[in-house]
Short mmCIF file of C-alpha atoms and ligand atoms in Angstrom, two decimals:
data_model
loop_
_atom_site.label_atom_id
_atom_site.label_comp_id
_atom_site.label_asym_id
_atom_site.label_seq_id
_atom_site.Cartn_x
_atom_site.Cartn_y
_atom_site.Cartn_z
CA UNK A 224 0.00 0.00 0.00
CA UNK A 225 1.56 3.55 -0.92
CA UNK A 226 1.82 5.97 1.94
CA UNK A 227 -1.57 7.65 3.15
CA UNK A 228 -2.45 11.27 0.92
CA UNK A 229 -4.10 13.24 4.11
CA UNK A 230 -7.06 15.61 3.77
CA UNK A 231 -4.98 18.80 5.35
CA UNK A 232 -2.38 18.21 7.47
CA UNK A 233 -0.20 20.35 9.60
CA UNK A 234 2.76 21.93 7.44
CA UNK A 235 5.78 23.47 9.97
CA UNK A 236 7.87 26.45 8.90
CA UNK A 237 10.54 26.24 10.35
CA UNK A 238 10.94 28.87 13.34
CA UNK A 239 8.34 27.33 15.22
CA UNK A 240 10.70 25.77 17.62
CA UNK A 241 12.62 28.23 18.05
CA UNK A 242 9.72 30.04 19.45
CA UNK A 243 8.90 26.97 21.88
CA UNK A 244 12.91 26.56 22.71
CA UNK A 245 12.70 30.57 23.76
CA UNK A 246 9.83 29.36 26.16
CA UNK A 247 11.71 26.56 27.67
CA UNK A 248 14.81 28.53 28.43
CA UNK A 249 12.71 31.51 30.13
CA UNK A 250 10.66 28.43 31.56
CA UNK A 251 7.38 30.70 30.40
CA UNK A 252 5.51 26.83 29.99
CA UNK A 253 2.15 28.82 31.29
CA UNK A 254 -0.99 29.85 29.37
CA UNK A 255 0.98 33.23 29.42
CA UNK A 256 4.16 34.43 28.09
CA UNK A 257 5.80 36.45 25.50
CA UNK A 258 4.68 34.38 22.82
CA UNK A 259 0.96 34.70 23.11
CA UNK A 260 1.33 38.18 23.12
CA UNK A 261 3.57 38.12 20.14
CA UNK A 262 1.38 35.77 18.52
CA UNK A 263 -1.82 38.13 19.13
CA UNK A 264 0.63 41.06 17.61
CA UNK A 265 1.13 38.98 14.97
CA UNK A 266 -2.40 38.23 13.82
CA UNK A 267 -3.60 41.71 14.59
CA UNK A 268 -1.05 42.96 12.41
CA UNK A 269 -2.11 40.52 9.62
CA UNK A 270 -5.55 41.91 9.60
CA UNK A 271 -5.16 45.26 9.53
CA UNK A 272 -4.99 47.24 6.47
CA UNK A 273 -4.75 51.54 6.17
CA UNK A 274 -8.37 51.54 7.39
CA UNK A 275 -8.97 49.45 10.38
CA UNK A 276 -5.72 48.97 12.54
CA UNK A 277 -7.57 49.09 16.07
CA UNK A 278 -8.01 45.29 15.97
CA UNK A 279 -8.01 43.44 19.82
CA UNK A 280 -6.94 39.64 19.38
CA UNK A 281 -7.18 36.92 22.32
CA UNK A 282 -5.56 33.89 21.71
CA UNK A 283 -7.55 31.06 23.24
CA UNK A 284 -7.52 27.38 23.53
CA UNK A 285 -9.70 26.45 21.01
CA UNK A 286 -11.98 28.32 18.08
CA UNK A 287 -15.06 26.43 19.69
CA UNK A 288 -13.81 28.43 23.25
CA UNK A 289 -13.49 31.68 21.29
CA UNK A 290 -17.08 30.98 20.05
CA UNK A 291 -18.48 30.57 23.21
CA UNK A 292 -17.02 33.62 24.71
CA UNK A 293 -18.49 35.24 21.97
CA UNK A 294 -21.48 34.27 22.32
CA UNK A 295 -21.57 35.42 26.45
CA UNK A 296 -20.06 38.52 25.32
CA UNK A 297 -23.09 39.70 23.60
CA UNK A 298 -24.99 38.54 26.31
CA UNK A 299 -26.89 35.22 25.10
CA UNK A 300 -28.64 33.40 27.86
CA UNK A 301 -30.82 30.09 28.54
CA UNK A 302 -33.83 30.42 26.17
CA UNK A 303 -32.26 32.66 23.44
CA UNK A 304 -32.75 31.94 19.66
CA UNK A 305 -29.06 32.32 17.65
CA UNK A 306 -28.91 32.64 13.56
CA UNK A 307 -26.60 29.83 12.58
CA UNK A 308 -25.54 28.32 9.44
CA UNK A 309 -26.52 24.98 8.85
CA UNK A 310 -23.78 23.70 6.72
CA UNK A 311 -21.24 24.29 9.10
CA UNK A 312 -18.50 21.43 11.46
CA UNK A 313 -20.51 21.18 14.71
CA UNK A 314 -18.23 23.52 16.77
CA UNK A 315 -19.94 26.19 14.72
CA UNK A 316 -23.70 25.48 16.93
CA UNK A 317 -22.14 23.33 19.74
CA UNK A 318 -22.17 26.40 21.89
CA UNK A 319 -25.17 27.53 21.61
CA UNK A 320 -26.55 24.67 23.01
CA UNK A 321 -23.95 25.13 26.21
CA UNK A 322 -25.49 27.96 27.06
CA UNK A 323 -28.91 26.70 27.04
CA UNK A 324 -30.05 28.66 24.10
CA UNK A 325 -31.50 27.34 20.57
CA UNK A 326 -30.02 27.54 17.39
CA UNK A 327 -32.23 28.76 14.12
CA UNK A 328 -30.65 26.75 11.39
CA UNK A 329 -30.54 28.63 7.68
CA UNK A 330 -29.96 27.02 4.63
CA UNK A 331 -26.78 27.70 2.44
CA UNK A 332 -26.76 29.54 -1.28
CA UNK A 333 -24.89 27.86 -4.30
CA UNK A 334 -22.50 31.02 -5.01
CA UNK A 335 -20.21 30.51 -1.62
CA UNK A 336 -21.78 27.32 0.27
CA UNK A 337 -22.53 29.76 2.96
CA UNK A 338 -25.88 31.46 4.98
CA UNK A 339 -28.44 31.91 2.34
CA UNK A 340 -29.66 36.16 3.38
CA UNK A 341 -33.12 35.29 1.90
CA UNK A 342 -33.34 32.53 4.38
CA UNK A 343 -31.63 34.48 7.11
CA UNK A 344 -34.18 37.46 6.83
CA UNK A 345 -36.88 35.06 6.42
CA UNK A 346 -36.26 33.62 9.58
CA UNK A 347 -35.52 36.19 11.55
CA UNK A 348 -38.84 37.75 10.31
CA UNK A 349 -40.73 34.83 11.43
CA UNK A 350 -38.42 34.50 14.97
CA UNK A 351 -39.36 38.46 15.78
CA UNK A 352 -43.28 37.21 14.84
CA UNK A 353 -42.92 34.54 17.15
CA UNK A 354 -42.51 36.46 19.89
CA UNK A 355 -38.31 36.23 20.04
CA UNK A 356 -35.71 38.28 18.04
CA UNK A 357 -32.45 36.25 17.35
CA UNK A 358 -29.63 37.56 19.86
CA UNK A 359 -26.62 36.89 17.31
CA UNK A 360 -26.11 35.28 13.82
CA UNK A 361 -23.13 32.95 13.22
CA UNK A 362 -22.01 33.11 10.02
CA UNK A 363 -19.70 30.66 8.26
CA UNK A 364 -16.66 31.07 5.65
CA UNK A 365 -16.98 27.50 4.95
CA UNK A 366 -13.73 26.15 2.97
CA UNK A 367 -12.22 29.41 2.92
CA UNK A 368 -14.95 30.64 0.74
CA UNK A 369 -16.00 34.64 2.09
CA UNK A 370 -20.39 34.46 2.68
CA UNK A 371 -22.40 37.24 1.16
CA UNK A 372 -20.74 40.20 3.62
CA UNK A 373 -22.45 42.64 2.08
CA UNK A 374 -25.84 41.35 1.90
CA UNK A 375 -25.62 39.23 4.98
CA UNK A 376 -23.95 42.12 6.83
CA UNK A 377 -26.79 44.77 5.61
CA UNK A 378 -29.51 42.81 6.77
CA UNK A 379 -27.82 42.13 10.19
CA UNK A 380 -28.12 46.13 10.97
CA UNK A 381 -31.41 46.82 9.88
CA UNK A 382 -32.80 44.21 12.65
CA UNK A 383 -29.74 45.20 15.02
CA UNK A 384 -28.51 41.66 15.41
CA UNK A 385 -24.61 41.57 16.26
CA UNK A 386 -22.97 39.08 13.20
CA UNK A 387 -20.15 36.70 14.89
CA UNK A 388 -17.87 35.83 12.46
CA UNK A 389 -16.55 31.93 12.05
CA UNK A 390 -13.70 32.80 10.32
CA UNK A 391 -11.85 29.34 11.42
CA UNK A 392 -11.29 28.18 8.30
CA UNK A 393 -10.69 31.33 6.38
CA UNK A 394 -7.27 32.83 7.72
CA UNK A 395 -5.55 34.67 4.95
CA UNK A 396 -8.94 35.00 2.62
CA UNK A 397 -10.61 38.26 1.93
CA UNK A 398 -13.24 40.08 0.72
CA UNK A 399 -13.00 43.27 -1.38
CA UNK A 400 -10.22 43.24 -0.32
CA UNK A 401 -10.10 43.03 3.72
CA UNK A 402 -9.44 40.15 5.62
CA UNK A 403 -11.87 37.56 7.06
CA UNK A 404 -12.04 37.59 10.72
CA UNK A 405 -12.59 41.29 10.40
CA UNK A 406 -16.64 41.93 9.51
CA UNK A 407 -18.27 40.46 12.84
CA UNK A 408 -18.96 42.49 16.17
CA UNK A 409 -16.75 39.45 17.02
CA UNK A 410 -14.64 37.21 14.94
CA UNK A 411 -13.11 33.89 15.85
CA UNK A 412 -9.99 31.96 14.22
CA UNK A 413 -9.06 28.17 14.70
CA UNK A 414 -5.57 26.61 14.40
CA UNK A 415 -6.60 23.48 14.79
CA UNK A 416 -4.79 20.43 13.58
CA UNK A 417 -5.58 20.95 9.84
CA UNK A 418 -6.41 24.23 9.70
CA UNK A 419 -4.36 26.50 6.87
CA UNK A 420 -2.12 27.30 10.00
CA UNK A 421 -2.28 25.54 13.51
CA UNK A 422 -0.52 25.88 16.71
CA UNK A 423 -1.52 21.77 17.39
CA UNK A 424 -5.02 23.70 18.96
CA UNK A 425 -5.86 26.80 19.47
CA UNK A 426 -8.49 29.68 18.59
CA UNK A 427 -8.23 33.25 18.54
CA UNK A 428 -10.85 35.97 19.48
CA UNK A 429 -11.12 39.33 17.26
CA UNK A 430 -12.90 42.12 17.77
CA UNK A 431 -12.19 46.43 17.68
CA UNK A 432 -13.78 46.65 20.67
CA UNK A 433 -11.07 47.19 23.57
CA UNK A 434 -13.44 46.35 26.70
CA UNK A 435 -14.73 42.95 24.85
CA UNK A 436 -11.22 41.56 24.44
CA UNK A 437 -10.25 42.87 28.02
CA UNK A 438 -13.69 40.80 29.04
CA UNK A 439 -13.06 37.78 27.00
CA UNK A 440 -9.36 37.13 28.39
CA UNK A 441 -11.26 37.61 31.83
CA UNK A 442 -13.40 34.96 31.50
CA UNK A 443 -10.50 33.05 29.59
CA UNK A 444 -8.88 32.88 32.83
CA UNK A 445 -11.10 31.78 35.51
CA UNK A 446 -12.95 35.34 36.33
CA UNK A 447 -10.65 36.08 39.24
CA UNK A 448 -11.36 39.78 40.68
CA UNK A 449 -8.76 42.11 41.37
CA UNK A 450 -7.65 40.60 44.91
CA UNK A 451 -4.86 39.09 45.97
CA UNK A 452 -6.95 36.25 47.33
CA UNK A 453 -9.03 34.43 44.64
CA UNK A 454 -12.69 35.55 44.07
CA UNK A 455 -14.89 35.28 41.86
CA UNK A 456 -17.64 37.12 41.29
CA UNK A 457 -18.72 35.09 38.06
CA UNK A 458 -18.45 31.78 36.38
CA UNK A 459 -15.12 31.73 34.21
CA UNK A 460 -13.46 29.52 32.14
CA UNK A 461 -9.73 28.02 31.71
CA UNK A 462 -9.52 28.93 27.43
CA UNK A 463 -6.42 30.84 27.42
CA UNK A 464 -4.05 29.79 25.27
CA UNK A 465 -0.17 27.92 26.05
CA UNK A 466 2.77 29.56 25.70
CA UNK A 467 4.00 26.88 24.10
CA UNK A 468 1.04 26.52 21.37
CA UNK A 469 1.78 30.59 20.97
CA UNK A 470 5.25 29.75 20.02
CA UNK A 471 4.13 27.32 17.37
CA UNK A 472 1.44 30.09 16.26
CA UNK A 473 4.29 32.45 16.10
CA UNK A 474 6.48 30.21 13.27
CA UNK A 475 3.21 29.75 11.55
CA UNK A 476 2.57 33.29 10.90
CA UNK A 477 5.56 33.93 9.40
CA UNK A 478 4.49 31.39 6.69
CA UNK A 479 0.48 31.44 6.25
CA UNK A 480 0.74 34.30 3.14
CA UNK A 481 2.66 30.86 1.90
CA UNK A 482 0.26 28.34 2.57
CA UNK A 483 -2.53 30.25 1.27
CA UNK A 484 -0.85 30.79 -2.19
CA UNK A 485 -0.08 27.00 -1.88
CA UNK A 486 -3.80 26.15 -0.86
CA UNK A 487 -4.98 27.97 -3.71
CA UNK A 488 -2.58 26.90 -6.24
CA UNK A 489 -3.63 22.99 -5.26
CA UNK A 490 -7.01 24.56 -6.10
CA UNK A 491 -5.94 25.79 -9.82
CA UNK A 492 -4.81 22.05 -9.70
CA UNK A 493 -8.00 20.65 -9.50
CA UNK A 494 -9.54 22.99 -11.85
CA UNK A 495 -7.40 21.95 -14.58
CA UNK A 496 -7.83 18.42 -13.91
CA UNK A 497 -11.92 18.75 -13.63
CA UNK A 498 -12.86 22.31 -14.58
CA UNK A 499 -14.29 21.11 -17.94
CA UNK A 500 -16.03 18.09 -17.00
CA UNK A 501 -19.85 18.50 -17.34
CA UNK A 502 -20.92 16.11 -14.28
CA UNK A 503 -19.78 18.51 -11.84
CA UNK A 504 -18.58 21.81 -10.39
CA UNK A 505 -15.57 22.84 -9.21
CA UNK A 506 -16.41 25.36 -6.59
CA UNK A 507 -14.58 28.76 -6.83
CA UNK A 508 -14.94 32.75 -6.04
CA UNK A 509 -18.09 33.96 -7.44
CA UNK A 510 -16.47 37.01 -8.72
CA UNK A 511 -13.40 39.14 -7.92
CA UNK A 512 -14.33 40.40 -4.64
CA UNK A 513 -14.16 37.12 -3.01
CA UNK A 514 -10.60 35.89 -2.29
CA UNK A 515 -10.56 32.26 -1.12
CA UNK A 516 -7.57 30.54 0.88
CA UNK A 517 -9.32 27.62 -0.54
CA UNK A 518 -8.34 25.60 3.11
CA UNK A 519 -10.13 22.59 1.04
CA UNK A 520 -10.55 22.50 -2.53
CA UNK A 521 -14.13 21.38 -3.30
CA UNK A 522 -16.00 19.62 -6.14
CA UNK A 523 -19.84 18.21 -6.37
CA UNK A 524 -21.87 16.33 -8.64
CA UNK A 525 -24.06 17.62 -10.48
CA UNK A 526 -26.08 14.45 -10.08
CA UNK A 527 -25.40 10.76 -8.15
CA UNK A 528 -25.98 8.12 -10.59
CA UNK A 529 -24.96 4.71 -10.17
CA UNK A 530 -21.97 5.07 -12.23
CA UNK A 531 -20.53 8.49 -10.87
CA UNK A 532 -21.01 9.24 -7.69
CA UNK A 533 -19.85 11.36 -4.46
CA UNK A 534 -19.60 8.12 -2.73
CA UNK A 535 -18.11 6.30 -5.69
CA UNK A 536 -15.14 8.51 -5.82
CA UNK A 537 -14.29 8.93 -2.27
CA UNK A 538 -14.08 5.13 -2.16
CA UNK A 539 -12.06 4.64 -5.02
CA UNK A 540 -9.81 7.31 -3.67
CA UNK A 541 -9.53 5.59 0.03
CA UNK A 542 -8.75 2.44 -1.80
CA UNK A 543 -5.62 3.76 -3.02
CA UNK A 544 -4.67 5.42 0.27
CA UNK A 545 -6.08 8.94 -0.56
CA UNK A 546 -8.17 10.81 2.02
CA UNK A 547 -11.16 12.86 0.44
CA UNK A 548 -14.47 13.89 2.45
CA UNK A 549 -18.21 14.56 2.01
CA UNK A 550 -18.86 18.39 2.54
CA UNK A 551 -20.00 18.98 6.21
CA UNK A 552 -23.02 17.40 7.46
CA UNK A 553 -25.71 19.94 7.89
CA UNK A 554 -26.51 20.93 11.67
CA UNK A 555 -30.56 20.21 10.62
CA UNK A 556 -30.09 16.87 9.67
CA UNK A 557 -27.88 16.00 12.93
CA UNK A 558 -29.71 14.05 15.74
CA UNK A 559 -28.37 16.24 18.36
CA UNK A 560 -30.43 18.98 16.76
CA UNK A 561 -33.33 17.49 15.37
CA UNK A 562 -35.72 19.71 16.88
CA UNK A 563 -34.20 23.31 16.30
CA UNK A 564 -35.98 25.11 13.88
CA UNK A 565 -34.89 25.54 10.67
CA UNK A 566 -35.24 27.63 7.15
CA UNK A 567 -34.41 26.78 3.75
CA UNK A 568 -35.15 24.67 0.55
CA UNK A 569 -32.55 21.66 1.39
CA UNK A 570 -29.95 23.16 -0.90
CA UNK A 571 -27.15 21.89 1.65
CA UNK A 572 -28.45 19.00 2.06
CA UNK A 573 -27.89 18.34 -1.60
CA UNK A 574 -24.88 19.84 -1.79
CA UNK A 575 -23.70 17.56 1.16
CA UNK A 576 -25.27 14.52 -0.52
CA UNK A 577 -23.40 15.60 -3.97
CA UNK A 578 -20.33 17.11 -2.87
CA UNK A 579 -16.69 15.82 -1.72
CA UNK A 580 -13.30 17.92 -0.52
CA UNK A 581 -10.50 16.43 -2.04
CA UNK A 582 -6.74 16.68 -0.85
CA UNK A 583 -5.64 20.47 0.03
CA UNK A 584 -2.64 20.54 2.09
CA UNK A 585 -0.02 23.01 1.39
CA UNK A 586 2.46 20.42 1.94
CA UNK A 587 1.42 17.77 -1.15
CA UNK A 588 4.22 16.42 -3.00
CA UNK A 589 4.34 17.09 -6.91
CA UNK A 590 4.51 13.03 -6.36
CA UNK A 591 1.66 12.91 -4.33
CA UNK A 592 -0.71 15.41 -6.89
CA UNK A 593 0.54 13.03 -9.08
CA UNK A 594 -1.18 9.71 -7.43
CA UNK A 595 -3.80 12.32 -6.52
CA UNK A 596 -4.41 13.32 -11.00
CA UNK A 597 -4.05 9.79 -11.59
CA UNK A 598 -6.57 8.40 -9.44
CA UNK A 599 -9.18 10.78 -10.09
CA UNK A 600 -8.88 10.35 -14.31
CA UNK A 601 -8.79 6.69 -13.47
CA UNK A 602 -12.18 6.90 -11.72
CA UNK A 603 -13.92 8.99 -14.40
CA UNK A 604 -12.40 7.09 -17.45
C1 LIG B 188 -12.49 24.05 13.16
C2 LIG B 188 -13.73 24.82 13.21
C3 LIG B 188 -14.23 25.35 14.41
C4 LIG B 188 -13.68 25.04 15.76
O1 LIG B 188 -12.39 25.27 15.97
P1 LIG B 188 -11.55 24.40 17.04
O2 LIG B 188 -10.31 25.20 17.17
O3 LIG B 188 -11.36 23.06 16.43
O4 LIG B 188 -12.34 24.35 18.30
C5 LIG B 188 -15.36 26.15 14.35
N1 LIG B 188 -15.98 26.40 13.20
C6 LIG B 188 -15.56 25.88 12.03
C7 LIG B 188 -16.31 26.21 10.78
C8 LIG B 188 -14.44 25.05 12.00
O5 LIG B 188 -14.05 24.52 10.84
#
């Protein structure tokens, strides 16, 4: 059997342990230290541009931590209704249901994947009749791919409904031009695993508000008052990030305007080797004011028959040791959240049943694209 073709997997730079070797010889092996404070320099400096430069980062363990924090931040409680994307990895809705409140599920577009805005407004239309407006909306850059900002964004301020942004797979993508991780009252990063840049786990908080960071690192750390003895005044939480993990962060910065190019050249890749087959799509940027990291390159059928199928291919793939995977399972078809409401026309459901990421990683060998080319013309021949 030839050696396994991952998904995304992580992809060093280099300088990340020197970062970590800094950390052991000030013996700063705490979830505190010069590195997580170089590492939040670092990403607010990699989101800023001439117009917005006042950006607050927390690094934290996780993106699902940063998500919940944002979440208490703007104040949702047991009982509240949150906006969430249906097409989404779980982490996206997970915390909504730790603190007791419901998610509204919306139904993706075909342009970007992402939070359909005529479902959105529909539903929160029909939430506000109901007797409940929707305290936040999660919204999604799933695969990279930037949602509808503008539209999404617009209708969010006419009801007044704060937009947090999951921008945990879309590090390094933009949208006319700014960054992802920038639009939201609050924006959260990942660097998970196989994420376009990890620190082995990790999340980051963003936001331009200076007394929501200062509360989120508060909570990060166990919501100790000011005393010398420990009290607590409120519930906290232990989601600050390691030194350690900030020292791998730190190497990965210094490469991630690298992996993106690489990301999205692996996407070129695939439209070359598909783009002109009529069975299916190769997903890209609607139009020049999206710019995609393309974290996973993705493809779907444009129907499942017997012969070609989503299924069909990711099993021939697996049989020659090459990792592909059906799009993410929508949160409305999930047991766990069978009875949230939800508002749409199924498109993600058939774009889940249809569609497949293939392998991504920034660190494919021209060897491995190779086994990766020939295995997919092999199928389709
Ligand atoms: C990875 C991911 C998260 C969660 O991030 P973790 O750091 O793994 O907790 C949240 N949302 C989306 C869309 C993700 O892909």
């Amino acid at each position: 059997m030839k050696p396994k073709i991952w998904l995304s997997s992580p992809h060093m730079g280099g300088n990340e342990q020197k970062y970590i070797n800094e950390a052991f010889e000030k013996n700063w092996i705490a979830p505190l230290g010069p590195n997580v404070s170089g590492f939040e320099e670092d990403i607010k400096k990699y989101l800023q541009n001439d117009d917005i430069h006042n950006f607050e980062v927390a690094a934290l363990s996780s993106g699902t931590a940063a998500l919940h924090l944002a979440l208490i931040l703007l104040g949702v409680e047991r009982g509240d209704e949150v906006i969430c994307q249906s097409m989404t990895f779980a982490a996206s809705a997970n915390p909504i249901a730790y603190l007791g409140a419901t998610p509204i599920f919306i139904d993706s577009e075909l342009d970007t994947l992402n939070l359909s805005p005529e479902y959105m407004e529909e539903a929160i239309k029909d939430r506000i009749k109901k007797g409940k407006k929707p305290k936040a909306i999660i919204a999604v850059h799933l695969y990279g791919m930037p949602y509808k900002i503008d539209e999404i964004h617009k209708i969010a301020g006419e009801y007044d409904i704060p937009v947090i942004e999951d921008s945990a797979e879309a590090l390094g993508s933009s949208y006319k031009g700014q960054k992802c991780g920038t639009f939201g009252e609050i924006n959260i990063l990942s660097f998970n695993g196989n994420k376009i840049i990890t620190t082995s786990g990790g999340g980051a908080l963003v936001t331009q508000n200076a007394a929501l960071k200062k509360r989120a690192v508060f909570l990060a750390t166990q919501a100790r008052d000011e005393a010398a003895h420990y009290q607590h005044s409120e519930i906290g939480y232990n989601y600050r990030m390691s030194n350690i993990c900030a020292g791998i962060g730190r190497g990965q910065m210094e490469v991630l305007d690298q992996r993106v190019e690489q990301r999205r050249n692996m996407n070129k890749f695939y439209n070359r080797l598909l783009g002109n087959f009529k069975g299916l799509t190769v997903h890209n940027e609607p139009d020049n004011d999206y710019f995609c990291n393309h974290w996973l390159s993705v493809i779907s059928f444009n129907s499942n028959s017997e012969k070609l199928s989503r299924e069909g291919l990711r099993m021939h793939m697996e049989q020659e040791n090459i990792e592909s995977r059906p799009l993410w399972k929508p949160m409305d078809m999930q047991p766990v959240f069978s009875d949230a409401p939800y508002y749409g026309e199924r498109t993600a459901e058939t774009l889940f049943e249809n569609g497949l990421c293939l392998p991504s990683g920034s660190n494919l060998t021209e060897e491995e694209i190779e086994r990766i080319s020939e295995s997919i013309q092999k199928y389709f021949k």
